[in-house]
Coordinates of C-alpha atoms (C1' of nucleotides) in Angstrom, one line a residue:
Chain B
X1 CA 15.6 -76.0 26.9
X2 CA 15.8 -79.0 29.9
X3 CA 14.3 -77.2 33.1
X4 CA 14.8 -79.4 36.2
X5 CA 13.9 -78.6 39.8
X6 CA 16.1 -78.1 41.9
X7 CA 16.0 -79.0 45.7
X8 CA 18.5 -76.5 46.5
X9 CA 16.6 -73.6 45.0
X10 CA 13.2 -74.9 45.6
X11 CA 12.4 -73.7 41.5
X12 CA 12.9 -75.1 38.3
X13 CA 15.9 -74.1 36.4
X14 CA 17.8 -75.0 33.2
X15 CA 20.1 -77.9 32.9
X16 CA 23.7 -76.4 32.5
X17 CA 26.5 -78.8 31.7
X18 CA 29.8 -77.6 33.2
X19 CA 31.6 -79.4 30.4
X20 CA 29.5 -78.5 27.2
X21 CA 27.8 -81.9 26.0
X22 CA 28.8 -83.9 29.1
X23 CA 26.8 -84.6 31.9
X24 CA 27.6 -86.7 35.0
X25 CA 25.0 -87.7 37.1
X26 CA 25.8 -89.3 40.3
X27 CA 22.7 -91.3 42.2
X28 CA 22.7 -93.1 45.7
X29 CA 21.4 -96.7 45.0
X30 CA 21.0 -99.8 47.5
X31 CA 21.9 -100.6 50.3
X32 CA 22.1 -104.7 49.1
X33 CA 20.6 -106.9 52.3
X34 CA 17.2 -107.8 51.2
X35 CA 15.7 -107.0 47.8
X36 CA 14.5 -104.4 45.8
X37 CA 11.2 -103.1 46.7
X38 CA 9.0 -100.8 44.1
X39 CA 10.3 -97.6 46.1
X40 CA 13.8 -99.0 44.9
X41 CA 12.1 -99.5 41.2
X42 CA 10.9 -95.7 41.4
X43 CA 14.6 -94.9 42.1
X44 CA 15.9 -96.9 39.5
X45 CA 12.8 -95.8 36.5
X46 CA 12.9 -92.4 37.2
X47 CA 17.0 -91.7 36.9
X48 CA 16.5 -94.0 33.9
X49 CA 14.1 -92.0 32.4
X50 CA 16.5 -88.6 33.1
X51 CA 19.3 -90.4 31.7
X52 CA 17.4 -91.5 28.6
X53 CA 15.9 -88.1 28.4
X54 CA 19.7 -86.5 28.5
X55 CA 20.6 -88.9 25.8
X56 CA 17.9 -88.2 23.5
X57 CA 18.7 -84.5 23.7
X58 CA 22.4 -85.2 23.1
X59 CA 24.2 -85.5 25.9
X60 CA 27.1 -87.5 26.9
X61 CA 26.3 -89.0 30.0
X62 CA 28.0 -90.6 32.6
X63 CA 25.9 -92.0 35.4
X64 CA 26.5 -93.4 38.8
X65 CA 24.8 -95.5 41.0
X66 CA 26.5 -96.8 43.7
X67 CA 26.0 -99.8 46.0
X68 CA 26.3 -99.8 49.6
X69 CA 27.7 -103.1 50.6
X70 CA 28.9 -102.2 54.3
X71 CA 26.4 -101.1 56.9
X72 CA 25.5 -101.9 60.4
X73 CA 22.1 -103.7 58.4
X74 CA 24.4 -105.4 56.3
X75 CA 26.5 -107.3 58.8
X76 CA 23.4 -107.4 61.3
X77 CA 21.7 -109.7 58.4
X78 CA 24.7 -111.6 57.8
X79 CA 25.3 -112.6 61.6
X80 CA 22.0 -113.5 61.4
X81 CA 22.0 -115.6 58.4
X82 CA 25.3 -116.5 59.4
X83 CA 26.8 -116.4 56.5
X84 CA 29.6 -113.8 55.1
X85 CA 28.8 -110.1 54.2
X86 CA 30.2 -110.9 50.5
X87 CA 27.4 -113.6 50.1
X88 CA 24.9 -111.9 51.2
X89 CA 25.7 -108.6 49.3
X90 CA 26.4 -110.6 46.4
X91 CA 23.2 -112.3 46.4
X92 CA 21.2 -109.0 46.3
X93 CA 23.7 -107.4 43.9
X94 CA 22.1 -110.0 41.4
X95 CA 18.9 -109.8 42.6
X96 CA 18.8 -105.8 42.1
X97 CA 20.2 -106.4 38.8
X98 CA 18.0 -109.0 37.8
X99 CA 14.9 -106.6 39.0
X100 CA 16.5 -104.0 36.9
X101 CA 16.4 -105.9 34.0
X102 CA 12.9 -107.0 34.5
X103 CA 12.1 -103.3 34.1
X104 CA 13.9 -102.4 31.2
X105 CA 16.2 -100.3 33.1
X106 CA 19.6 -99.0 31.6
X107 CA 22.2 -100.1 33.9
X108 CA 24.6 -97.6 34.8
X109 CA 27.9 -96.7 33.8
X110 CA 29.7 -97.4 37.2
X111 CA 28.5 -98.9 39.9
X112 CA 30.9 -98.2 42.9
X113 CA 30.7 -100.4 45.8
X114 CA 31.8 -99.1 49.3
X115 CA 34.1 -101.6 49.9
X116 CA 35.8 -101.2 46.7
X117 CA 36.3 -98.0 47.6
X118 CA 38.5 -97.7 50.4
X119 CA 41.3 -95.6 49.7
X120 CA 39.3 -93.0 48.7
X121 CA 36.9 -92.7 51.6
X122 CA 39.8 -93.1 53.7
X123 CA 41.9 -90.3 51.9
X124 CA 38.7 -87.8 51.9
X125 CA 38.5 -88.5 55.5
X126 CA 42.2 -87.5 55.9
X127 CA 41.9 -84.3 54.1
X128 CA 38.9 -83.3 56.6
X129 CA 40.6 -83.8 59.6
X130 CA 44.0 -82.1 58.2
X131 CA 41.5 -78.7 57.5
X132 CA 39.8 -79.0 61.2
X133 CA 36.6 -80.4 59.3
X134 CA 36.8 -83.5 61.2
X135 CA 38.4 -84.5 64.3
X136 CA 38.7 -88.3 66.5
X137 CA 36.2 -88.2 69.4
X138 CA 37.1 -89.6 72.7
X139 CA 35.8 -93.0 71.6
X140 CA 37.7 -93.6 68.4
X141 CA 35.7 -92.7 65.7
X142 CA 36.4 -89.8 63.6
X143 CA 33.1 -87.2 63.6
X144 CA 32.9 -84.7 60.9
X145 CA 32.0 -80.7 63.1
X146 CA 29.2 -79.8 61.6
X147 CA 29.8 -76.3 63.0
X148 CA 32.7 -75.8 60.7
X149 CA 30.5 -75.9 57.3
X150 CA 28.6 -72.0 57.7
X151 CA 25.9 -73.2 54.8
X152 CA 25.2 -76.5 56.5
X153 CA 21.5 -76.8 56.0
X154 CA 21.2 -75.3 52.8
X155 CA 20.0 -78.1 51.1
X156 CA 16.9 -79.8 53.4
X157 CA 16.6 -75.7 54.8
X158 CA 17.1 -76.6 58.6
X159 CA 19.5 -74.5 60.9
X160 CA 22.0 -76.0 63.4
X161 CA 20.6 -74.9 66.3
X162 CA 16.6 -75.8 65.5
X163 CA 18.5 -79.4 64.7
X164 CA 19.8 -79.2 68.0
X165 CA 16.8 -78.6 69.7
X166 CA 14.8 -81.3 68.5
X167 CA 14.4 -83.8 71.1
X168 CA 15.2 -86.9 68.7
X169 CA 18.6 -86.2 68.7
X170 CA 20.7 -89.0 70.9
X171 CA 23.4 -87.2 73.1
X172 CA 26.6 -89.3 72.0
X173 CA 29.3 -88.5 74.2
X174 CA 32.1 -88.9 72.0
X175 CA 30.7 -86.2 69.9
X176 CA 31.6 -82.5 70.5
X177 CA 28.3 -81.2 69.3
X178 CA 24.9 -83.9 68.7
X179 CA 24.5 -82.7 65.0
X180 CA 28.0 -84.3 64.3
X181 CA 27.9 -87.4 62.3
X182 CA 30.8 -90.4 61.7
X183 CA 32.7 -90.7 59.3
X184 CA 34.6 -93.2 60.2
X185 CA 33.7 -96.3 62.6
X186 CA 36.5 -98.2 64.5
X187 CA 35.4 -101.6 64.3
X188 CA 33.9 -104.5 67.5
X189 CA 35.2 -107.7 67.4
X190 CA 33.4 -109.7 64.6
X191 CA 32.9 -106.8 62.7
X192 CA 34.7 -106.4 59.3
X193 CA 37.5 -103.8 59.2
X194 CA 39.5 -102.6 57.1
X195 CA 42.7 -100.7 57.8
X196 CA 43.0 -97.1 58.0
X197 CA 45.3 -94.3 60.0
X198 CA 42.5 -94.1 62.7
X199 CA 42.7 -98.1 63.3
X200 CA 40.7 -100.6 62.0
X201 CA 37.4 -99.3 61.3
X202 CA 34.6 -98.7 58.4
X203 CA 33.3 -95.8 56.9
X204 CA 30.1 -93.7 58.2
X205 CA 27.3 -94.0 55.4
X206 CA 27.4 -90.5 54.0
X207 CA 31.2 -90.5 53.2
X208 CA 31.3 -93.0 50.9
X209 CA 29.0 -91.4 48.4
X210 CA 30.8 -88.6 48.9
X211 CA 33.7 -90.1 48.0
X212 CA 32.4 -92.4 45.1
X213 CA 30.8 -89.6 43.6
X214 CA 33.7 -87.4 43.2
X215 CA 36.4 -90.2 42.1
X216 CA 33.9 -91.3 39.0
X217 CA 33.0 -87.7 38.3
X218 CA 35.2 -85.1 39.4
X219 CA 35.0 -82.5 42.9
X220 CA 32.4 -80.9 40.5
X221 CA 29.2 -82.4 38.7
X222 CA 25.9 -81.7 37.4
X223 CA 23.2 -83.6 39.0
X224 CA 23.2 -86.1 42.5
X225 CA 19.7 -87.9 42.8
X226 CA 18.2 -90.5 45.7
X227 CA 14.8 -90.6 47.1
X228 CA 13.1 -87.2 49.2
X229 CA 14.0 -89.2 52.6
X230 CA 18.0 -88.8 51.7
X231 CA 18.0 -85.1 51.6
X232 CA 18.2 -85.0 55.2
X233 CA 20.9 -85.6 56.7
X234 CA 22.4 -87.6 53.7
X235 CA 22.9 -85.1 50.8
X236 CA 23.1 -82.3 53.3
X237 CA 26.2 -84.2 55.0
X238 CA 27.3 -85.5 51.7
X239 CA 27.6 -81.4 50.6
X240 CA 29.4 -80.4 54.2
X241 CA 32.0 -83.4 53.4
X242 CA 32.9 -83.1 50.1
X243 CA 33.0 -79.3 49.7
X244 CA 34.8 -79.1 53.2
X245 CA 37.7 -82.2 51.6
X246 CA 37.6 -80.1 48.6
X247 CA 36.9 -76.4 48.0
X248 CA 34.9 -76.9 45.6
X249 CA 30.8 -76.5 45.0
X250 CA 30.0 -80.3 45.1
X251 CA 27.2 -80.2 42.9
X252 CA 24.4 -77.9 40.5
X253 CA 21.3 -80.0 41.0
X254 CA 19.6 -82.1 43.2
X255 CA 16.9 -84.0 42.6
X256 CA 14.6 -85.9 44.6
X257 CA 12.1 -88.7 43.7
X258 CA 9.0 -88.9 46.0
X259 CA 7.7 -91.5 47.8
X260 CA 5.9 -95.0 46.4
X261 CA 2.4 -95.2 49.3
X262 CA 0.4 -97.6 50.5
X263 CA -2.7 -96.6 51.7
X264 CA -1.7 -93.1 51.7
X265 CA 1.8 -93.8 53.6
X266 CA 5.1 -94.0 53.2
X267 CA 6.1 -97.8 51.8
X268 CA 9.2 -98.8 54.0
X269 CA 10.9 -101.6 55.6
X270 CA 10.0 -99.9 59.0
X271 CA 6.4 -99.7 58.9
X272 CA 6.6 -103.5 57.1
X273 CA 4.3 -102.8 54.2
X274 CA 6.6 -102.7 51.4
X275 CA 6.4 -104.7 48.2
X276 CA 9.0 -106.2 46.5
X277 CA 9.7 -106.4 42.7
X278 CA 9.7 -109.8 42.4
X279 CA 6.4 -110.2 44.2
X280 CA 4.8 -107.4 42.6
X281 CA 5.7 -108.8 38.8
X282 CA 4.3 -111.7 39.6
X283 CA 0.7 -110.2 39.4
X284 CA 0.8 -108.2 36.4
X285 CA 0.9 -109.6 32.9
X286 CA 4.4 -107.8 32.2
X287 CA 6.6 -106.1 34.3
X288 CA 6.4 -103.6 31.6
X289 CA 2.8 -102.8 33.6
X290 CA 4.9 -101.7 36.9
X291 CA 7.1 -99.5 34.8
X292 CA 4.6 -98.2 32.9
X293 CA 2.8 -97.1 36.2
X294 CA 5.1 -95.9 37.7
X295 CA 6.1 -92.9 34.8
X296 CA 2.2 -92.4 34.5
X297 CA 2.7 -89.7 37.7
X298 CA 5.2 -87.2 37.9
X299 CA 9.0 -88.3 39.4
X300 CA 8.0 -85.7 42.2
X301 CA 4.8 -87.1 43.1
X302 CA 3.5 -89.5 45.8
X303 CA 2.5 -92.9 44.3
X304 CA 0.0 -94.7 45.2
X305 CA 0.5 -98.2 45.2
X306 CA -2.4 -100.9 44.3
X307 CA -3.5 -103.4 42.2
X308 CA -6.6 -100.9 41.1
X309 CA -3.7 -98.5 40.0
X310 CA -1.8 -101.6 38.7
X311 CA -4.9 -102.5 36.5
X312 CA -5.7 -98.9 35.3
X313 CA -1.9 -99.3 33.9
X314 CA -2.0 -102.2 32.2
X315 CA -5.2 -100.8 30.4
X316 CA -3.9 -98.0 29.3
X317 CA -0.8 -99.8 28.1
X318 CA -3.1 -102.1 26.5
X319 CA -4.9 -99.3 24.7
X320 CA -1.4 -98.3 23.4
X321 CA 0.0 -101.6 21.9
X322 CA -3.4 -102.4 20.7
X323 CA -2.9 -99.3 18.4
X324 CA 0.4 -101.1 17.1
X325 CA -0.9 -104.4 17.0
X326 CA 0.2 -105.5 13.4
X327 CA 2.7 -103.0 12.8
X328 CA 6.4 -104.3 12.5
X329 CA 8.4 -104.1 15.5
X330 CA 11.6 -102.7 14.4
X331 CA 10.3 -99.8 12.6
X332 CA 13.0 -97.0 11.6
X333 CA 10.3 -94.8 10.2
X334 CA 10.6 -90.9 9.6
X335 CA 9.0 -88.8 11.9
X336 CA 6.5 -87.5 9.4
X337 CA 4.7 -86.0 12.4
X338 CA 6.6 -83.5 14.2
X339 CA 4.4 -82.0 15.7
X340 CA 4.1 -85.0 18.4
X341 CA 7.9 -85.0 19.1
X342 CA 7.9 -81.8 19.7
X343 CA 5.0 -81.9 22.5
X344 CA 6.7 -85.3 24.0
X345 CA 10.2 -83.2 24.0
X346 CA 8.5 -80.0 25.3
X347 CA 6.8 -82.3 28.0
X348 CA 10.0 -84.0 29.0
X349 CA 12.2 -80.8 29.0
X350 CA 9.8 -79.5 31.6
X351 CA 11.4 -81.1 34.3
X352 CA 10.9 -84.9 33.0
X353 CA 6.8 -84.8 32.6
X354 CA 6.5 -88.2 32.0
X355 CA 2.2 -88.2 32.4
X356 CA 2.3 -85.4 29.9
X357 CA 4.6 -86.8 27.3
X358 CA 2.5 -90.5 27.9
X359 CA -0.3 -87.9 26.8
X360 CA 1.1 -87.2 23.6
X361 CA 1.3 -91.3 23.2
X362 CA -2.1 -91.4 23.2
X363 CA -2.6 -88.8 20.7
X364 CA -0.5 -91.0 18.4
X365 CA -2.4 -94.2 19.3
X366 CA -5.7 -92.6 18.6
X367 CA -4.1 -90.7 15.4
X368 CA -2.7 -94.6 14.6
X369 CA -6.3 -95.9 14.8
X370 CA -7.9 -92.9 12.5
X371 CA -6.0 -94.2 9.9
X372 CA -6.8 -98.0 9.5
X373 CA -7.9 -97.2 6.4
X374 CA -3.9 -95.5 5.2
X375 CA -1.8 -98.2 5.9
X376 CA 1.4 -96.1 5.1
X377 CA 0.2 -93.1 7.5
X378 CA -0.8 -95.8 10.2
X379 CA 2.6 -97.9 9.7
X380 CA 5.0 -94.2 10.3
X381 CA 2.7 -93.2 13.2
X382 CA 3.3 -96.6 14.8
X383 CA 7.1 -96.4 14.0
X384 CA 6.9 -93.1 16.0
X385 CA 4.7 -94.1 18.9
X386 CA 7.1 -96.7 19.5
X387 CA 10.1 -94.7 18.9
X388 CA 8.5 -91.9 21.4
X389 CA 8.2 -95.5 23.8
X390 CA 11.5 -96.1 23.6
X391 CA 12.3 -92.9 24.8
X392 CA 10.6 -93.6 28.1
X393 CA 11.6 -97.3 28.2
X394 CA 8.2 -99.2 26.9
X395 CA 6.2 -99.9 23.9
X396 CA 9.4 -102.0 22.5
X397 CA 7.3 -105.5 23.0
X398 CA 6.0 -107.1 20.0
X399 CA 2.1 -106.3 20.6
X400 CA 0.4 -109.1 19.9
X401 CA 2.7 -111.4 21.8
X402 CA 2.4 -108.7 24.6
X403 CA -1.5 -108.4 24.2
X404 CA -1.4 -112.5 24.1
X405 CA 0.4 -112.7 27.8
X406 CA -1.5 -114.0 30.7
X407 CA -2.9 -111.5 33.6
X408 CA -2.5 -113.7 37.1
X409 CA -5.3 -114.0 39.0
X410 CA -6.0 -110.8 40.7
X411 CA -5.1 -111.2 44.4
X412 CA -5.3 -108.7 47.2
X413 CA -1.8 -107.8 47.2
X414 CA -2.8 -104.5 50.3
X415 CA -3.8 -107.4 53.2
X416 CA -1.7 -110.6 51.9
X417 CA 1.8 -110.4 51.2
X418 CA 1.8 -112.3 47.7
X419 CA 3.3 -116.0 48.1
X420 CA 3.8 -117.5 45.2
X421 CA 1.1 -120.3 45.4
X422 CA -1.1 -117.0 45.4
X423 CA 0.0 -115.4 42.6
X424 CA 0.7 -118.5 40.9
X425 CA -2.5 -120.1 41.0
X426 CA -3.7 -118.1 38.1
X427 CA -3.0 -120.4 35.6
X428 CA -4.6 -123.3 34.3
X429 CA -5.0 -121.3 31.1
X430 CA -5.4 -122.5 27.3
X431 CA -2.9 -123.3 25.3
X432 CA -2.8 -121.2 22.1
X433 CA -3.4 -124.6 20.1
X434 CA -6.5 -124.6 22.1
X435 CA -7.5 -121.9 21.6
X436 CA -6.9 -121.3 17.9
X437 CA -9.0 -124.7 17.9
X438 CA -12.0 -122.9 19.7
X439 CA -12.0 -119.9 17.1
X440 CA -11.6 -122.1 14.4
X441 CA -15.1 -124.2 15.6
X442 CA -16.5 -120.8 16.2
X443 CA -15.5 -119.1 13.3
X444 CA -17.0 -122.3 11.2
X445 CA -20.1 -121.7 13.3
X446 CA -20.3 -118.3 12.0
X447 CA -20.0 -119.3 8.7
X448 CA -23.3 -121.3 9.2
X449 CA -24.9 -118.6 10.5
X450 CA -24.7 -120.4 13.9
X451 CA -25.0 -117.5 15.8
X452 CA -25.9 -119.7 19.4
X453 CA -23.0 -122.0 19.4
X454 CA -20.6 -119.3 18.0
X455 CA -21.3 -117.4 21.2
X456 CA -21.1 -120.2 23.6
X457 CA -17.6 -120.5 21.9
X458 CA -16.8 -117.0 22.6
X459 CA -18.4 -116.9 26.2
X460 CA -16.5 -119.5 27.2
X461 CA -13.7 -118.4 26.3
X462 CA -14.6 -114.9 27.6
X463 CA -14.9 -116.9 31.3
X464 CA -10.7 -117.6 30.7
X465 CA -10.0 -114.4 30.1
X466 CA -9.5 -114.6 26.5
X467 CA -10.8 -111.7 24.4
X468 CA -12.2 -112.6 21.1
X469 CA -11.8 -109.9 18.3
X470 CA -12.9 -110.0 14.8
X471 CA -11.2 -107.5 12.6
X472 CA -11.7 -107.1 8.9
X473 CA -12.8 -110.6 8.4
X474 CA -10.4 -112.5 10.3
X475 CA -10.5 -113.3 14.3
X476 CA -7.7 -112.6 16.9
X477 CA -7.6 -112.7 20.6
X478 CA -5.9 -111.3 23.5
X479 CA -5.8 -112.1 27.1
X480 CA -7.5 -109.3 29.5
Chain E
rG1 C1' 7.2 -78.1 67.9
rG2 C1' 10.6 -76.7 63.4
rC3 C1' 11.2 -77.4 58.2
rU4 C1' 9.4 -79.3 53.1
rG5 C1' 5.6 -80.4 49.9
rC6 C1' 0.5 -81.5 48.6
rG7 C1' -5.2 -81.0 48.3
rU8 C1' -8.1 -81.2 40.5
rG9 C1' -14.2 -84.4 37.7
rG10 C1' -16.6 -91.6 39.8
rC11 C1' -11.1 -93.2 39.9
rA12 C1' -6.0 -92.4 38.4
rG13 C1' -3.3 -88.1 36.9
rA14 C1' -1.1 -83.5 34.2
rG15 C1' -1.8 -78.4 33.8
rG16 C1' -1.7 -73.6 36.1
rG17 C1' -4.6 -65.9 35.6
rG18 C1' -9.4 -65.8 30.3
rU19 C1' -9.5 -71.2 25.2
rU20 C1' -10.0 -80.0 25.1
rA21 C1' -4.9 -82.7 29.2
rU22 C1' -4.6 -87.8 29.0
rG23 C1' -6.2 -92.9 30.6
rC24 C1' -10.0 -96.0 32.9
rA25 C1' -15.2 -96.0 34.0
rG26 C1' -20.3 -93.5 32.3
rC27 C1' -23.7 -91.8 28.5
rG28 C1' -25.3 -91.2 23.0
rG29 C1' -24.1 -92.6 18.0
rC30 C1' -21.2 -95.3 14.0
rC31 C1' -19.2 -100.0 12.9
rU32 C1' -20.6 -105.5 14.0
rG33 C1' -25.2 -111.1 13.0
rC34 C1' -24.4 -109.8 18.3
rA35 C1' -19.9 -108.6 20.7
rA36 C1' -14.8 -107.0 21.3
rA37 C1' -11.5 -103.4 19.4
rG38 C1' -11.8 -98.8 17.0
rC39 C1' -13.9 -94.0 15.6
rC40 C1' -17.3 -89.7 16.5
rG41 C1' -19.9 -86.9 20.2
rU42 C1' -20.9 -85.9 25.4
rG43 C1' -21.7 -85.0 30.9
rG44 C1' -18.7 -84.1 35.1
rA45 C1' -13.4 -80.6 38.7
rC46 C1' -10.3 -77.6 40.8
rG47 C1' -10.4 -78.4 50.1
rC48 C1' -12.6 -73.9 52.8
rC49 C1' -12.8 -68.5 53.6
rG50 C1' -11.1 -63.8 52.3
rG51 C1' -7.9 -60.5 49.0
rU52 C1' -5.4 -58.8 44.3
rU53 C1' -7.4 -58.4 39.1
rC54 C1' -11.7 -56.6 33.8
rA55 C1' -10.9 -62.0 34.8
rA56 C1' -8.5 -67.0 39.7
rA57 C1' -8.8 -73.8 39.9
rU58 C1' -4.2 -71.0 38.6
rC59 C1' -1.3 -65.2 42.3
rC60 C1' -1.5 -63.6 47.9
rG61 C1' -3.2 -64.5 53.0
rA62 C1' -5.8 -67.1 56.9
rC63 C1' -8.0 -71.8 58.0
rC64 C1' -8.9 -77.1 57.5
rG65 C1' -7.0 -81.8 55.9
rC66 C1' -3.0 -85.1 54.1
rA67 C1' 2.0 -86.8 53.5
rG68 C1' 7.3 -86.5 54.4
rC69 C1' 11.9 -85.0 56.9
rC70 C1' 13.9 -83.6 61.8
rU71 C1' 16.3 -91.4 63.8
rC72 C1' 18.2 -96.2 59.6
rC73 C1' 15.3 -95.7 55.1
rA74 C1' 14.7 -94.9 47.8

RNA sequence: GGCUGCGUGGCAGAGGGGUUAUGCAGCGGCCUGCAAAGCCGUGGACGCCGGUUCAAAUCCGACCGCAGCCUCCA
């Protein structure tokens, strides 16, 4: 049974598809001027990991993540730039998806994109104003009255009037009450516009997921994700809007991811101490190393960012492949051992524990090792470690070409924002040729009993980061 | 100020009324020419103060500390 905590009840509860078998899950993605950052990649690898998880157990899922491609950000960039909104979306469309790749992350089923997305916005907009939900202020813009939804707030557990109170609110005159948000924008000069029945215009932010979401998957859906900072006022308005338009509950579960930190705060564009993808990939020895740590803490949980943190991943991923090293890639093996996929399902079932279920990965590795001597028990363990991998998107590498893959240069990625002749710099590393030349010298020195200049061999070696092993009479190596 | 959530061993990070998390690092041993990898063993923890209980790191309350939201933000 799939528990999943719930931000509307504050408690876990079970996973109940409204259509038996189906799930739709509806998540609120990018919004596409600049690119991804590893908050964005926590987004992304934790909905993946649900969506993998409903898989496994069965499910047919359909998942949405949409793309914001209209925002004042968005056209502030591109003035800036000067260059069109499409290019510049279009560039970080590819870049996200490029990032997403790098991490081994399922794309989605649909991707809706605001713009695309017009006549629905525009006709959920309509149907709030026809029920009173909604109304045109004095400046133009159409404001959805909050005051109208009774069980506004149920989701982030404010009440109107402590909202109203707060001192942050800006008094917009073309509002009827502060707490009332746009939904529709009329449009400056130089803005882009599309047509609508209130004048030229765009949409507010929150309507269009609201709109996107229920066109792909129905008034009425399982589960709507997005980072903790979008439960207020995003989801919240997002609920007021679409059960207002429709009549309908808009959704059983929410879910929230938590924050990725630096030095113990929130990493955001604001506070300029964010890390993009790209950058950060480029100090690890596979992005496989970022994915890996971030599904070593709980979706909920803060995460630290660092390259200590980085490091402790990639040697505990390390420890893992090592325990495969030599065992075929594409391994189709029968879970002997059932035992383990039922701890890693128990784990994930209780509300997506990835650090538990990566606990059970270990057991297998160790178990894996134990067995050196059985290489049929070793090979169907390694089948299932990988299979369990799979499940949580790594461990699919080959792992000796993995073990084999350069580690950059560590640089102080918390003080210097990484260029790339920084992060680059790492390499005037061996060739393999080389390097199987070295052991072969070495391993000849051995043979002589050579014991000094084998060493020297190995030490030097050692001082570029490659790791000499001898196993059962042979000699391998790995980068660490 | 209001509303969320969190404080676990040297570090990371699960768990959650009585019984090993796990990974890294440490210590002892086995293996090895010596290492590395691996295996076996091992030390070390639940912010503080009260309460409930036969039993509390786990439940309840106060306190302290931290983060987030209340403004665009994943």
């Amino acid at each position: 049974m799939l528990e999943i905590y719930n931000t509307l009840t504050r408690s876990k509860q079970e996973l109940i598809p409204i259509t038996p078998g189906k799930i739709g899950i509806y998540v609120c993605g990018m919004t596409v001027y600049d690119y991804c950052h590893l908050g964005h990649a926590r987004v992304m690898i934790a909905f993946d990991v649900v969506v993998r998880h409903l898989r496994a157990l069965g499910y047919e899922v359909t998942y949405v993540r949409n793309i914001t491609d209209v925002d004042d950000k968005i056209i502030a960039r591109a003035q800036q730039n000067t260059e069109s909104i499409d290019s510049l979306t279009q560039q970080f469309i590819d870049a996200m998806h490029e990032d997403e790749r790098a991490l081994a992350v399922i794309a989605p089923d649909q991707e809706p994109r605001a713009t695309q997305s017009m006549p629905q916005i525009i006709s959920m907009i309509a149907k709030l104003i026809e029920n009173n939900s909604a109304y045109i202020g004095s400046n133009g813009d159409v404001f959805y009255a909050v005051n109208q939804f009774s069980s506004y707030g149920k989701l982030s557990g404010k009440r109107i009037e402590e909202l109203r109170a707060g001192e942050r609110i800006d008094i917009d005159s073309a509002k009827r009450d502060p707490m009332d948000f746009v939904l529709w924008k009329s449009a400056k000069p130089d803005e882009p516009a599309w047509e609508s029945p209130w004048g030229n215009g765009r949409p507010g932010w929150h309507i269009e997921c609201s709109a996107m979401s229920t066109d792909c998957l129905g008034n009425h859906f399982d589960i709507h994700g997005g980072g903790m900072d979008l439960q207020f006022p995003h989801h919240e308005n997002e609920i007021a809007q679409s059960e207002a338009a429709t009549g309908e509950t808009f959704v059983n579960l929410w879910m929230h991811n938590g924050f990725v930190r630096v030095d113990e705060e929130k990493m955001s564009k604001s506070l300029d101490n964010f890390f993009t993808v790209r950058e950060v990939i480029k100090t690890v020895r596979d992005p496989e190393v970022i994915r890996f740590f971030i599904i070593s803490s709980h979706y909920r949980s803060p995460l630290n960012y660092s390259q200590d943190n980085l490091n402790e991943a990639d040697s505990a991923l390390t420890r893992l492949y090592t325990a495969l090293r030599g065992y075929p890639t594409s391994d189709k093996a029968p879970e002997r051992q059932a035992g383990y996929t039922n701890q890693f399902n128990d784990a994930m079932n209780d509300d997506f524990n990835t650090p538990s279920a990566l606990s059970v990965l270990f057991e297998v590795a160790r178990e894996i090792n134990r067995n050196q001597s059985k290489p049929d028990v070793a090979a169907t363990l390694a089948g299932q470690l990988r299979q369990l991998g799979g499940r949580l998107g790594i461990l699919q590498q080959n792992a000796d070409q993995f073990l084999k893959k350069s580690i950059p240069r560590q640089t102080d990625t918390q003080t210097t924002s990484n260029t790339d002749e920084n992060a680059v710099a790492s390499s005037s590393v061996l060739s393999d040729d080389e390097i199987n030349q070295c052991i072969k010298q070495r391993t000849d020195a051995r043979n002589n009993k050579n014991w000094e200049l084998a060493d020297k061999i190995r030490d030097e070696l050692m001082e570029q980061g490659i790791i000499l092993e001898d196993i059962s009479g042979s000699t391998t190596w790995r980068r660490g």
